[in-house]
């Protein structure tokens, strides 16, 4: 049996991945959320065979101290807990493309967390996978929190206006359920020590204007074309999840 610790298990990606773990044979799930304390985290780490670290601050209106505490501080606490347990636990970390050339507190603290994990890998002979995620969308995403797509879908479903400042702005998106397919592969992967910087297998390149037009088309018709592209189909499935809220 593999024992899996998921941090941020009630967040957008953590919740989806926790559900995937629960469907995986011979697995046991531990979850760490905001209401848990550090002693509980230590106990979970001691029991765990692998850690999926989703917890962190993503809200753009958060202050620098909150980004530092949630994205860097918690990562260090996890590493310290592993060392206290005298283990070398593999870690899968949900980072961001913004960590490559950070321009704000979010990107800077994700980059700092990556540095901590790389040092952990080098000093413990553990395996670390870092996923630099693009903009994410999918069922369970929160408006005014996870992505512009979630906010736009929420607004359109509630007869509110959406604002697009630059329709030609290029964007790369990843569907949350596609990412889950990547993440579960590490559960039963035979690993040796090493640090891997990864991107999701399936991403979609588009523009803000194309996304806006697609979402508006969903509000104007109840019919879904059988010829709809994979990206538009996933946008539609996500849009429908907002209409059921």
XYZ file of N, CA and C in Angstrom:
735
model
N 0.844 -1.204 0.000
C 0.000 0.000 0.000
C 0.874 1.247 0.000
N 0.499 2.226 -0.812
C 1.214 3.494 -0.827
C 0.424 4.529 -0.036
N 1.121 5.226 0.851
C 0.494 6.236 1.705
C 0.829 7.615 1.153
N -0.217 8.361 0.818
C -0.072 9.614 0.071
C -0.524 10.792 0.920
N 0.354 11.769 1.083
C -0.004 13.009 1.770
C -0.256 14.093 0.730
N -1.434 14.710 0.794
C -1.797 15.806 -0.105
C -1.980 17.066 0.723
N -1.181 18.091 0.453
C -1.380 19.379 1.119
C -2.305 20.238 0.261
N -3.086 21.078 0.923
C -4.056 21.875 0.176
C -5.128 21.008 -0.450
N -5.565 20.000 0.295
C -6.461 18.979 -0.260
C -7.882 19.473 -0.493
N -8.204 20.663 -0.020
C -9.530 21.204 -0.294
C -9.480 22.325 -1.334
N -8.306 22.565 -1.877
C -8.166 23.559 -2.925
C -8.565 23.000 -4.278
N -8.466 23.823 -5.288
C -8.882 23.467 -6.647
C -8.212 22.181 -7.123
N -6.897 22.147 -7.143
C -6.187 20.972 -7.646
C -6.062 19.878 -6.595
N -5.847 20.263 -5.352
C -5.698 19.271 -4.292
C -6.934 18.421 -4.093
N -8.089 19.045 -4.205
C -9.344 18.302 -4.038
C -9.520 17.285 -5.157
N -9.211 17.702 -6.384
C -9.344 16.796 -7.527
C -8.359 15.643 -7.415
N -7.138 15.954 -6.986
C -6.154 14.883 -6.878
C -6.480 13.934 -5.733
N -6.990 14.457 -4.636
C -7.388 13.595 -3.516
C -8.443 12.593 -3.955
N -9.375 13.057 -4.791
C -10.396 12.155 -5.327
C -9.756 11.070 -6.186
N -8.728 11.447 -6.944
C -8.034 10.466 -7.780
C -7.312 9.430 -6.927
N -6.708 9.864 -5.835
C -6.020 8.928 -4.936
C -7.014 7.946 -4.332
N -8.170 8.454 -3.939
C -9.188 7.584 -3.333
C -9.691 6.516 -4.302
N -9.523 6.752 -5.591
C -9.926 5.769 -6.598
C -8.789 4.814 -6.957
N -7.621 5.065 -6.407
C -6.447 4.261 -6.739
C -6.338 3.066 -5.795
N -6.279 1.857 -6.326
C -6.176 0.669 -5.458
C -4.910 0.708 -4.601
N -5.013 0.128 -3.421
C -3.866 -0.010 -2.519
C -3.218 1.328 -2.179
N -4.060 2.317 -1.909
C -3.542 3.625 -1.508
C -4.272 4.104 -0.258
N -3.570 4.898 0.532
C -4.158 5.516 1.718
C -3.858 7.005 1.668
N -4.882 7.811 1.891
C -4.766 9.260 1.733
C -4.690 9.971 3.079
N -3.701 10.849 3.203
C -3.637 11.810 4.309
C -3.806 13.204 3.709
N -4.545 14.073 4.380
C -4.763 15.422 3.851
C -4.384 16.473 4.883
N -3.686 17.499 4.402
C -3.297 18.624 5.253
C -3.933 19.885 4.694
N -4.714 20.571 5.554
C -5.416 21.785 5.150
C -5.158 22.893 6.168
N -5.767 24.038 5.934
C -5.493 25.217 6.767
C -5.793 24.990 8.243
N -6.795 24.175 8.547
C -7.173 23.989 9.952
C -6.256 23.011 10.686
N -5.412 22.299 9.949
C -4.481 21.374 10.601
C -3.290 22.132 11.180
N -2.724 21.593 12.261
C -1.560 22.239 12.861
C -0.275 21.512 12.466
N 0.842 22.092 12.861
C 2.135 21.558 12.443
C 2.407 20.184 13.050
N 1.963 19.959 14.269
C 2.138 18.632 14.874
C 1.411 17.563 14.059
N 0.230 17.898 13.569
C -0.513 16.957 12.724
C 0.229 16.719 11.415
N 0.832 17.777 10.871
C 1.623 17.615 9.654
C 2.803 16.681 9.901
N 3.509 16.863 11.006
C 4.634 15.983 11.336
C 4.189 14.521 11.370
N 3.051 14.262 12.008
C 2.551 12.890 12.127
C 2.216 12.302 10.761
N 1.625 13.111 9.893
C 1.283 12.639 8.548
C 2.541 12.348 7.736
N 3.532 13.220 7.844
C 4.783 13.025 7.112
C 5.450 11.715 7.528
N 5.452 11.421 8.806
C 6.072 10.187 9.298
C 5.435 8.946 8.689
N 4.153 9.032 8.349
C 3.422 7.889 7.799
C 3.495 7.811 6.275
N 3.922 8.879 5.624
C 3.743 9.006 4.173
C 4.877 8.387 3.365
N 4.498 7.893 2.177
C 5.467 7.381 1.209
C 5.761 8.392 0.112
N 4.841 9.319 -0.129
C 5.006 10.347 -1.151
C 4.145 11.545 -0.759
N 4.615 12.740 -1.103
C 3.893 13.966 -0.771
C 3.572 14.732 -2.045
N 2.309 15.117 -2.175
C 1.876 16.012 -3.253
C 1.573 17.362 -2.613
N 2.382 18.343 -2.936
C 2.326 19.645 -2.262
C 1.610 20.671 -3.154
N 0.300 20.836 -2.887
C -0.507 21.818 -3.618
C -0.743 23.093 -2.815
N -0.622 23.017 -1.500
C -0.986 24.146 -0.641
C -0.133 25.364 -0.960
N -0.763 26.522 -0.936
C -0.044 27.763 -1.185
C -1.018 28.893 -1.437
N -0.484 30.090 -1.476
C -1.306 31.273 -1.710
C -1.253 31.648 -3.183
N -2.434 31.794 -3.805
C -2.496 32.159 -5.220
C -3.268 33.450 -5.456
N -3.982 33.927 -4.467
C -4.839 35.098 -4.665
C -4.006 36.339 -4.968
N -4.296 37.028 -6.068
C -3.471 38.170 -6.482
C -3.493 39.335 -5.507
N -4.538 39.420 -4.680
C -4.625 40.546 -3.741
C -3.974 40.246 -2.392
N -3.318 39.097 -2.271
C -2.629 38.762 -1.025
C -1.371 39.616 -0.872
N -0.969 39.847 0.378
C 0.233 40.653 0.592
C 1.480 39.770 0.571
N 2.644 40.425 0.556
C 3.909 39.706 0.428
C 4.123 38.717 1.577
N 3.699 39.116 2.773
C 3.889 38.247 3.936
C 3.106 36.951 3.801
N 1.905 37.024 3.243
C 1.088 35.823 3.070
C 1.681 34.907 2.008
N 2.169 35.483 0.902
C 2.854 34.671 -0.107
C 4.063 33.965 0.515
N 4.831 34.699 1.298
C 6.027 34.138 1.925
C 5.659 33.012 2.891
N 4.663 33.253 3.721
C 4.266 32.262 4.726
C 3.726 30.994 4.080
N 2.850 31.157 3.100
C 2.156 30.003 2.522
C 2.994 29.253 1.499
N 3.741 29.975 0.670
C 4.454 29.329 -0.428
C 5.872 28.901 -0.065
N 6.543 29.695 0.746
C 7.916 29.364 1.140
C 7.941 28.702 2.519
N 7.284 29.338 3.480
C 7.327 28.844 4.851
C 6.802 27.431 4.998
N 5.664 27.139 4.385
C 5.095 25.797 4.509
C 5.976 24.761 3.827
N 6.562 25.124 2.694
C 7.466 24.197 2.013
C 8.648 23.844 2.903
N 9.197 24.838 3.587
C 10.318 24.577 4.496
C 9.885 23.696 5.663
N 8.688 23.927 6.174
C 8.181 23.106 7.284
C 8.036 21.645 6.856
N 7.558 21.428 5.640
C 7.429 20.060 5.125
C 8.801 19.394 5.043
N 9.774 20.114 4.506
C 11.132 19.572 4.397
C 11.702 19.266 5.780
N 11.505 20.175 6.718
C 11.995 19.954 8.086
C 11.323 18.737 8.723
N 10.035 18.551 8.434
C 9.313 17.396 8.973
C 9.870 16.090 8.427
N 10.213 16.096 7.149
C 10.794 14.899 6.538
C 12.140 14.578 7.182
N 12.948 15.607 7.382
C 14.262 15.398 8.000
C 14.121 14.910 9.436
N 13.139 15.455 10.144
C 12.891 15.027 11.520
C 12.515 13.549 11.561
N 11.778 13.108 10.540
C 11.371 11.702 10.465
C 12.487 10.805 9.936
N 13.612 11.422 9.535
C 14.767 10.696 9.000
C 14.369 9.853 7.788
N 13.654 10.504 6.873
C 13.202 9.840 5.654
C 13.656 10.645 4.438
N 13.476 10.075 3.270
C 13.752 10.771 2.006
C 12.522 10.584 1.120
N 11.486 11.325 1.430
C 10.184 11.128 0.792
C 10.132 11.856 -0.551
N 9.695 11.187 -1.607
C 9.494 11.875 -2.884
C 8.420 12.956 -2.757
N 8.614 14.061 -3.461
C 7.668 15.173 -3.429
C 7.291 15.570 -4.847
N 5.997 15.770 -5.059
C 5.482 16.366 -6.294
C 4.971 17.751 -5.921
N 5.521 18.780 -6.552
C 5.206 20.160 -6.176
C 4.494 20.881 -7.312
N 3.369 21.509 -6.967
C 2.631 22.323 -7.939
C 3.189 23.737 -7.913
N 4.091 24.018 -8.851
C 4.660 25.353 -8.971
C 3.931 26.102 -10.083
N 4.574 27.068 -10.674
C 3.913 27.921 -11.668
C 4.922 28.383 -12.713
N 4.428 28.633 -13.925
C 5.284 29.215 -14.959
C 5.819 30.569 -14.515
N 5.133 31.207 -13.576
C 5.576 32.515 -13.090
C 6.855 32.416 -12.266
N 7.260 31.210 -11.905
C 8.494 31.031 -11.144
C 9.735 31.160 -12.016
N 9.579 31.059 -13.332
C 10.741 31.090 -14.220
C 11.350 32.483 -14.321
N 10.524 33.508 -14.338
C 10.985 34.902 -14.384
C 10.008 35.734 -13.568
N 10.051 35.600 -12.253
C 9.024 36.199 -11.397
C 8.976 37.718 -11.472
N 7.729 38.221 -11.514
C 7.505 39.662 -11.569
C 6.669 40.149 -10.390
N 6.275 39.212 -9.519
C 5.457 39.592 -8.366
C 5.730 38.624 -7.214
N 5.076 38.889 -6.085
C 5.300 38.074 -4.904
C 4.950 36.618 -5.106
N 3.918 36.354 -5.885
C 3.513 34.977 -6.139
C 4.621 34.217 -6.860
N 5.090 34.765 -7.977
C 6.144 34.106 -8.735
C 7.442 33.983 -7.963
N 7.784 35.030 -7.214
C 9.024 35.014 -6.438
C 9.005 33.926 -5.372
N 7.875 33.782 -4.687
C 7.819 32.782 -3.613
C 7.705 31.363 -4.157
N 7.091 31.197 -5.312
C 7.099 29.877 -5.945
C 8.524 29.506 -6.355
N 9.264 30.473 -6.859
C 10.655 30.229 -7.227
C 11.487 29.863 -6.000
N 11.272 30.569 -4.898
C 12.001 30.281 -3.665
C 11.671 28.878 -3.148
N 10.400 28.478 -3.270
C 10.011 27.124 -2.856
C 10.709 26.078 -3.722
N 10.830 26.347 -5.017
C 11.545 25.435 -5.907
C 13.001 25.274 -5.466
N 13.628 26.376 -5.093
C 15.026 26.332 -4.651
C 15.170 25.470 -3.397
N 14.232 25.625 -2.469
C 14.250 24.802 -1.253
C 14.129 23.321 -1.591
N 13.242 23.005 -2.516
C 13.018 21.604 -2.874
C 14.209 21.014 -3.623
N 14.853 21.826 -4.436
C 16.045 21.335 -5.139
C 17.159 21.027 -4.144
N 17.322 21.893 -3.157
C 18.331 21.648 -2.120
C 17.977 20.398 -1.323
N 16.691 20.222 -1.013
C 16.237 19.011 -0.313
C 16.585 17.771 -1.120
N 16.334 17.825 -2.412
C 16.642 16.698 -3.293
C 18.130 16.369 -3.255
N 18.952 17.404 -3.331
C 20.405 17.210 -3.393
C 20.985 16.687 -2.082
N 20.374 17.058 -0.973
C 20.936 16.683 0.334
C 20.335 15.409 0.918
N 19.219 14.961 0.360
C 18.540 13.796 0.939
C 18.503 12.590 0.015
N 18.898 12.786 -1.244
C 18.791 11.728 -2.259
C 17.337 11.322 -2.492
N 16.422 12.265 -2.319
C 15.005 12.020 -2.600
C 14.679 12.441 -4.028
N 13.548 11.981 -4.512
C 13.056 12.378 -5.827
C 12.118 13.568 -5.671
N 12.278 14.554 -6.530
C 11.392 15.717 -6.532
C 10.960 16.003 -7.961
N 9.644 16.103 -8.146
C 9.078 16.532 -9.424
C 8.439 17.904 -9.222
N 8.828 18.869 -10.003
C 8.245 20.207 -9.932
C 7.491 20.469 -11.229
N 6.189 20.665 -11.102
C 5.362 20.994 -12.264
C 5.174 22.504 -12.325
N 5.713 23.119 -13.365
C 5.466 24.541 -13.584
C 4.181 24.672 -14.400
N 3.130 24.990 -13.690
C 1.802 24.972 -14.293
C 1.478 26.294 -14.973
N 0.847 26.230 -16.148
C 0.311 27.437 -16.773
C -1.014 27.791 -16.102
N -1.793 28.631 -16.739
C -3.108 28.965 -16.196
C -3.985 27.716 -16.243
N -4.636 27.425 -15.118
C -5.428 26.217 -14.981
C -6.918 26.538 -15.045
N -7.694 25.583 -15.549
C -9.152 25.694 -15.503
C -9.732 24.303 -15.352
N -10.981 24.252 -14.908
C -11.655 22.973 -14.752
C -12.716 23.067 -13.678
N -13.548 22.040 -13.549
C -14.585 22.028 -12.508
C -13.968 22.211 -11.125
N -14.608 23.032 -10.318
C -14.113 23.264 -8.969
C -13.238 24.487 -8.820
N -12.882 25.126 -9.944
C -12.098 26.358 -9.849
C -12.971 27.480 -9.302
N -12.329 28.436 -8.635
C -13.067 29.481 -7.932
C -12.961 30.817 -8.661
N -14.084 31.532 -8.802
C -14.030 32.872 -9.400
C -13.256 33.835 -8.517
N -12.589 34.787 -9.163
C -11.794 35.793 -8.451
C -10.723 35.157 -7.566
N -10.255 33.995 -8.002
C -9.278 33.271 -7.174
C -8.294 32.484 -8.032
N -8.783 31.495 -8.789
C -7.890 30.602 -9.517
C -7.491 31.113 -10.895
N -8.430 31.664 -11.651
C -8.108 32.081 -13.012
C -9.181 33.008 -13.550
N -8.812 33.738 -14.612
C -9.783 34.609 -15.274
C -10.926 33.791 -15.860
N -10.633 32.597 -16.359
C -11.684 31.760 -16.937
C -12.762 31.469 -15.900
N -12.356 31.118 -14.693
C -13.336 30.835 -13.640
C -14.176 32.065 -13.338
N -13.537 33.229 -13.293
C -14.266 34.474 -13.023
C -15.240 34.781 -14.143
N -14.795 34.637 -15.378
C -15.674 34.916 -16.524
C -16.860 33.967 -16.559
N -16.620 32.689 -16.305
C -17.721 31.723 -16.318
C -18.732 32.036 -15.223
N -18.235 32.379 -14.058
C -19.126 32.754 -12.951
C -19.956 33.977 -13.331
N -19.314 34.974 -13.898
C -20.030 36.200 -14.256
C -21.079 35.947 -15.331
N -20.728 35.188 -16.358
C -21.674 34.914 -17.439
C -22.863 34.106 -16.946
N -22.627 33.223 -15.995
C -23.726 32.431 -15.442
C -24.605 33.235 -14.499
N -24.127 34.419 -14.115
C -24.899 35.272 -13.208
C -25.239 36.617 -13.848
N -25.253 36.625 -15.186
C -25.635 37.823 -15.951
C -24.805 39.041 -15.581
N -23.525 38.816 -15.345
C -22.605 39.915 -15.073
C -21.663 40.092 -16.257
N -21.165 41.296 -16.422
C -20.286 41.584 -17.547
C -18.888 41.024 -17.289
N -18.189 40.703 -18.355
C -16.784 40.322 -18.248
C -15.955 41.357 -19.000
N -14.749 41.572 -18.523
C -13.880 42.594 -19.100
C -12.611 41.932 -19.617
N -12.314 42.153 -20.889
C -11.098 41.637 -21.505
C -10.293 42.838 -21.992
N -9.146 43.071 -21.390
C -8.378 44.277 -21.692
C -7.582 44.160 -22.989
N -7.174 42.954 -23.355
C -6.392 42.764 -24.579
C -6.783 41.431 -25.199
N -7.628 41.479 -26.205
C -8.135 40.255 -26.826
C -7.033 39.458 -27.519
N -5.961 40.096 -27.892
C -4.890 39.409 -28.613
C -3.816 38.832 -27.691
N -4.020 38.993 -26.391
C -2.994 38.536 -25.449
C -2.906 37.007 -25.476
N -1.698 36.447 -25.729
C -1.567 34.980 -25.812
C -1.631 34.333 -24.437
N -2.272 33.176 -24.379
C -2.423 32.446 -23.122
C -2.177 30.959 -23.352
N -1.655 30.301 -22.337
C -1.525 28.847 -22.336
C -2.325 28.306 -21.164
N -3.208 27.366 -21.459
C -4.097 26.810 -20.435
C -3.899 25.305 -20.311
N -4.182 24.807 -19.115
C -4.191 23.367 -18.862
C -5.482 23.014 -18.142
N -6.111 21.945 -18.569
C -7.349 21.456 -17.958
C -6.991 20.603 -16.749
N -7.631 20.865 -15.641
C -7.256 20.215 -14.383
C -7.301 18.688 -14.461
N -8.291 18.137 -15.147
C -8.401 16.676 -15.209
C -7.299 16.068 -16.073
N -6.805 16.822 -17.055
C -5.644 16.356 -17.823
C -4.410 16.304 -16.932
N -4.252 17.307 -16.090
C -3.110 17.322 -15.175
C -3.152 16.133 -14.225
N -4.340 15.763 -13.765
C -4.452 14.623 -12.851
C -3.872 13.360 -13.477
N -4.065 13.207 -14.772
C -3.528 12.030 -15.463
C -2.007 11.993 -15.384
N -1.380 13.174 -15.439
C 0.076 13.238 -15.276
C 0.481 12.912 -13.843
N -0.227 13.487 -12.899
C 0.184 13.384 -11.495
C 0.084 11.964 -10.941
N -0.948 11.240 -11.327
C -1.133 9.897 -10.754
C -0.047 8.925 -11.204
N 0.645 9.244 -12.297
C 1.687 8.328 -12.775
C 2.817 8.178 -11.760
N 2.991 9.181 -10.897
C 4.090 9.128 -9.933
C 3.775 8.254 -8.723
N 2.517 7.878 -8.561
C 2.138 7.089 -7.386
C 2.848 5.743 -7.346
N 2.942 5.109 -8.485
C 3.537 3.771 -8.531
C 4.812 3.738 -9.368
N 5.406 4.906 -9.536
C 6.620 4.996 -10.341
C 7.842 4.589 -9.520
N 8.649 3.723 -10.087
C 9.907 3.379 -9.430
C 10.885 4.527 -9.671
N 11.398 5.082 -8.598
C 12.176 6.306 -8.748
C 13.553 6.168 -8.132
N 14.466 6.945 -8.680
C 15.771 7.147 -8.069
C 15.892 8.633 -7.786
N 16.874 9.001 -7.011
C 17.015 10.398 -6.628
C 17.162 11.283 -7.861
N 16.631 12.492 -7.763
C 16.766 13.430 -8.866
C 15.708 14.508 -8.810
N 15.985 15.602 -9.488
C 15.099 16.758 -9.518
C 14.631 16.950 -10.954
N 13.317 16.904 -11.163
C 12.764 17.067 -12.508
C 11.846 18.276 -12.564
N 12.086 19.132 -13.548
C 11.239 20.285 -13.805
C 10.344 19.926 -14.982
N 9.033 19.865 -14.745
C 8.102 19.325 -15.727
C 7.032 20.336 -16.114
N 6.440 20.086 -17.271
C 5.249 20.806 -17.722
C 4.150 19.781 -17.948
N 2.890 20.174 -17.845
C 1.806 19.231 -18.125
C 1.914 18.682 -19.547
N 1.490 17.447 -19.719
C 1.556 16.823 -21.040
C 0.655 17.523 -22.044
N -0.546 17.911 -21.605
C -1.535 18.506 -22.509
C -1.804 19.953 -22.120
N -1.496 20.878 -23.034
C -1.802 22.293 -22.823
C -2.432 22.850 -24.097
N -3.069 23.999 -23.954
C -3.751 24.636 -25.083
C -3.288 26.081 -25.199
N -2.788 26.441 -26.379
C -2.365 27.808 -26.643
C -3.481 28.556 -27.361
N -3.820 29.723 -26.853
C -4.946 30.477 -27.394
C -4.736 31.957 -27.100
N -5.777 32.748 -27.226
C -5.739 34.161 -26.843
C -6.930 34.454 -25.943
N -6.855 35.557 -25.222
C -7.975 35.934 -24.360
C -9.236 36.167 -25.179
N -9.075 36.738 -26.366
C -10.240 36.993 -27.215
C -10.920 35.718 -27.664
N -10.142 34.702 -28.010
C -10.726 33.427 -28.431
C -11.481 32.773 -27.283
N -10.927 32.874 -26.088
C -11.618 32.315 -24.923
C -12.914 33.070 -24.665
N -12.853 34.393 -24.735
C -14.067 35.190 -24.521
C -15.155 34.804 -25.521
N -14.797 34.715 -26.791
C -15.788 34.376 -27.821
C -16.396 33.001 -27.563
N -15.566 32.053 -27.161
C -16.060 30.702 -26.888
C -17.032 30.697 -25.720
N -16.676 31.386 -24.647
C -17.547 31.409 -23.470
C -18.860 32.111 -23.771
N -18.795 33.194 -24.523
C -20.038 33.902 -24.867
C -20.938 33.031 -25.738
N -20.328 32.189 -26.577
C -21.137 31.311 -27.427
C -21.916 30.300 -26.591
N -21.376 29.919 -25.431
C -22.084 28.980 -24.564
C -23.353 29.602 -23.989
N -23.338 30.905 -23.777
C -24.510 31.579 -23.201
C -25.602 31.797 -24.231
N -25.244 31.700 -25.504
C -26.187 32.008 -26.573
C -26.859 30.779 -27.154
N -26.401 29.596 -26.755
C -26.977 28.376 -27.315
C -26.853 27.240 -26.321
N -27.875 26.400 -26.267
C -27.836 25.200 -25.425
C -27.294 23.996 -26.181
N -26.988 24.211 -27.459
C -26.519 23.111 -28.288
C -24.995 23.074 -28.311
N -24.454 21.878 -28.211
C -23.015 21.696 -28.267
C -22.676 20.943 -29.543
N -21.812 21.518 -30.344
C -21.449 20.897 -31.603
C -20.620 19.645 -31.368
N -20.934 18.589 -32.108
C -20.147 17.361 -31.994
C -18.750 17.578 -32.559
N -18.570 18.650 -33.350
C -17.276 18.944 -33.942
C -16.448 19.888 -33.071
N -16.909 20.141 -31.874
C -16.200 21.025 -30.965
C -14.804 20.476 -30.671
N -13.804 21.360 -30.659
C -12.436 20.939 -30.375
C -12.312 20.444 -28.940
N -11.213 19.751 -28.672
C -10.987 19.228 -27.323
C -10.954 20.356 -26.298
N -10.284 21.452 -26.618
C -10.199 22.583 -25.694
C -11.574 23.180 -25.434
N -12.346 23.393 -26.489
C -13.679 23.983 -26.315
C -14.606 23.035 -25.553
N -14.467 21.747 -25.792
C -15.291 20.779 -25.065
C -14.990 20.852 -23.566
N -13.721 20.972 -23.220
C -13.345 21.062 -21.808
C -13.781 22.392 -21.201
N -13.719 23.459 -21.994
C -14.259 24.736 -21.526
C -15.758 24.610 -21.264
N -16.449 23.925 -22.162
C -17.899 23.772 -22.004
C -18.229 22.952 -20.756
N -17.502 21.876 -20.533
C -17.743 21.064 -19.336
C -17.521 21.888 -18.069
N -16.501 22.724 -18.094
C -16.236 23.587 -16.940
C -17.337 24.624 -16.785
N -17.764 25.200 -17.901
C -18.848 26.191 -17.877
C -20.117 25.581 -17.281
N -20.419 24.363 -17.660
C -21.621 23.689 -17.139
C -21.513 23.458 -15.637
N -20.295 23.231 -15.139
C -20.134 23.033 -13.695
C -20.470 24.313 -12.937
N -20.248 25.467 -13.542
C -20.617 26.731 -12.906
C -22.124 26.943 -12.945
N -22.760 26.481 -13.997
C -24.210 26.665 -14.100
C -24.963 25.804 -13.102
N -24.286 24.753 -12.574
C -24.931 23.875 -11.596
C -24.722 24.346 -10.159
N -23.844 25.346 -9.978
C -23.560 25.829 -8.620
C -24.745 26.601 -8.060
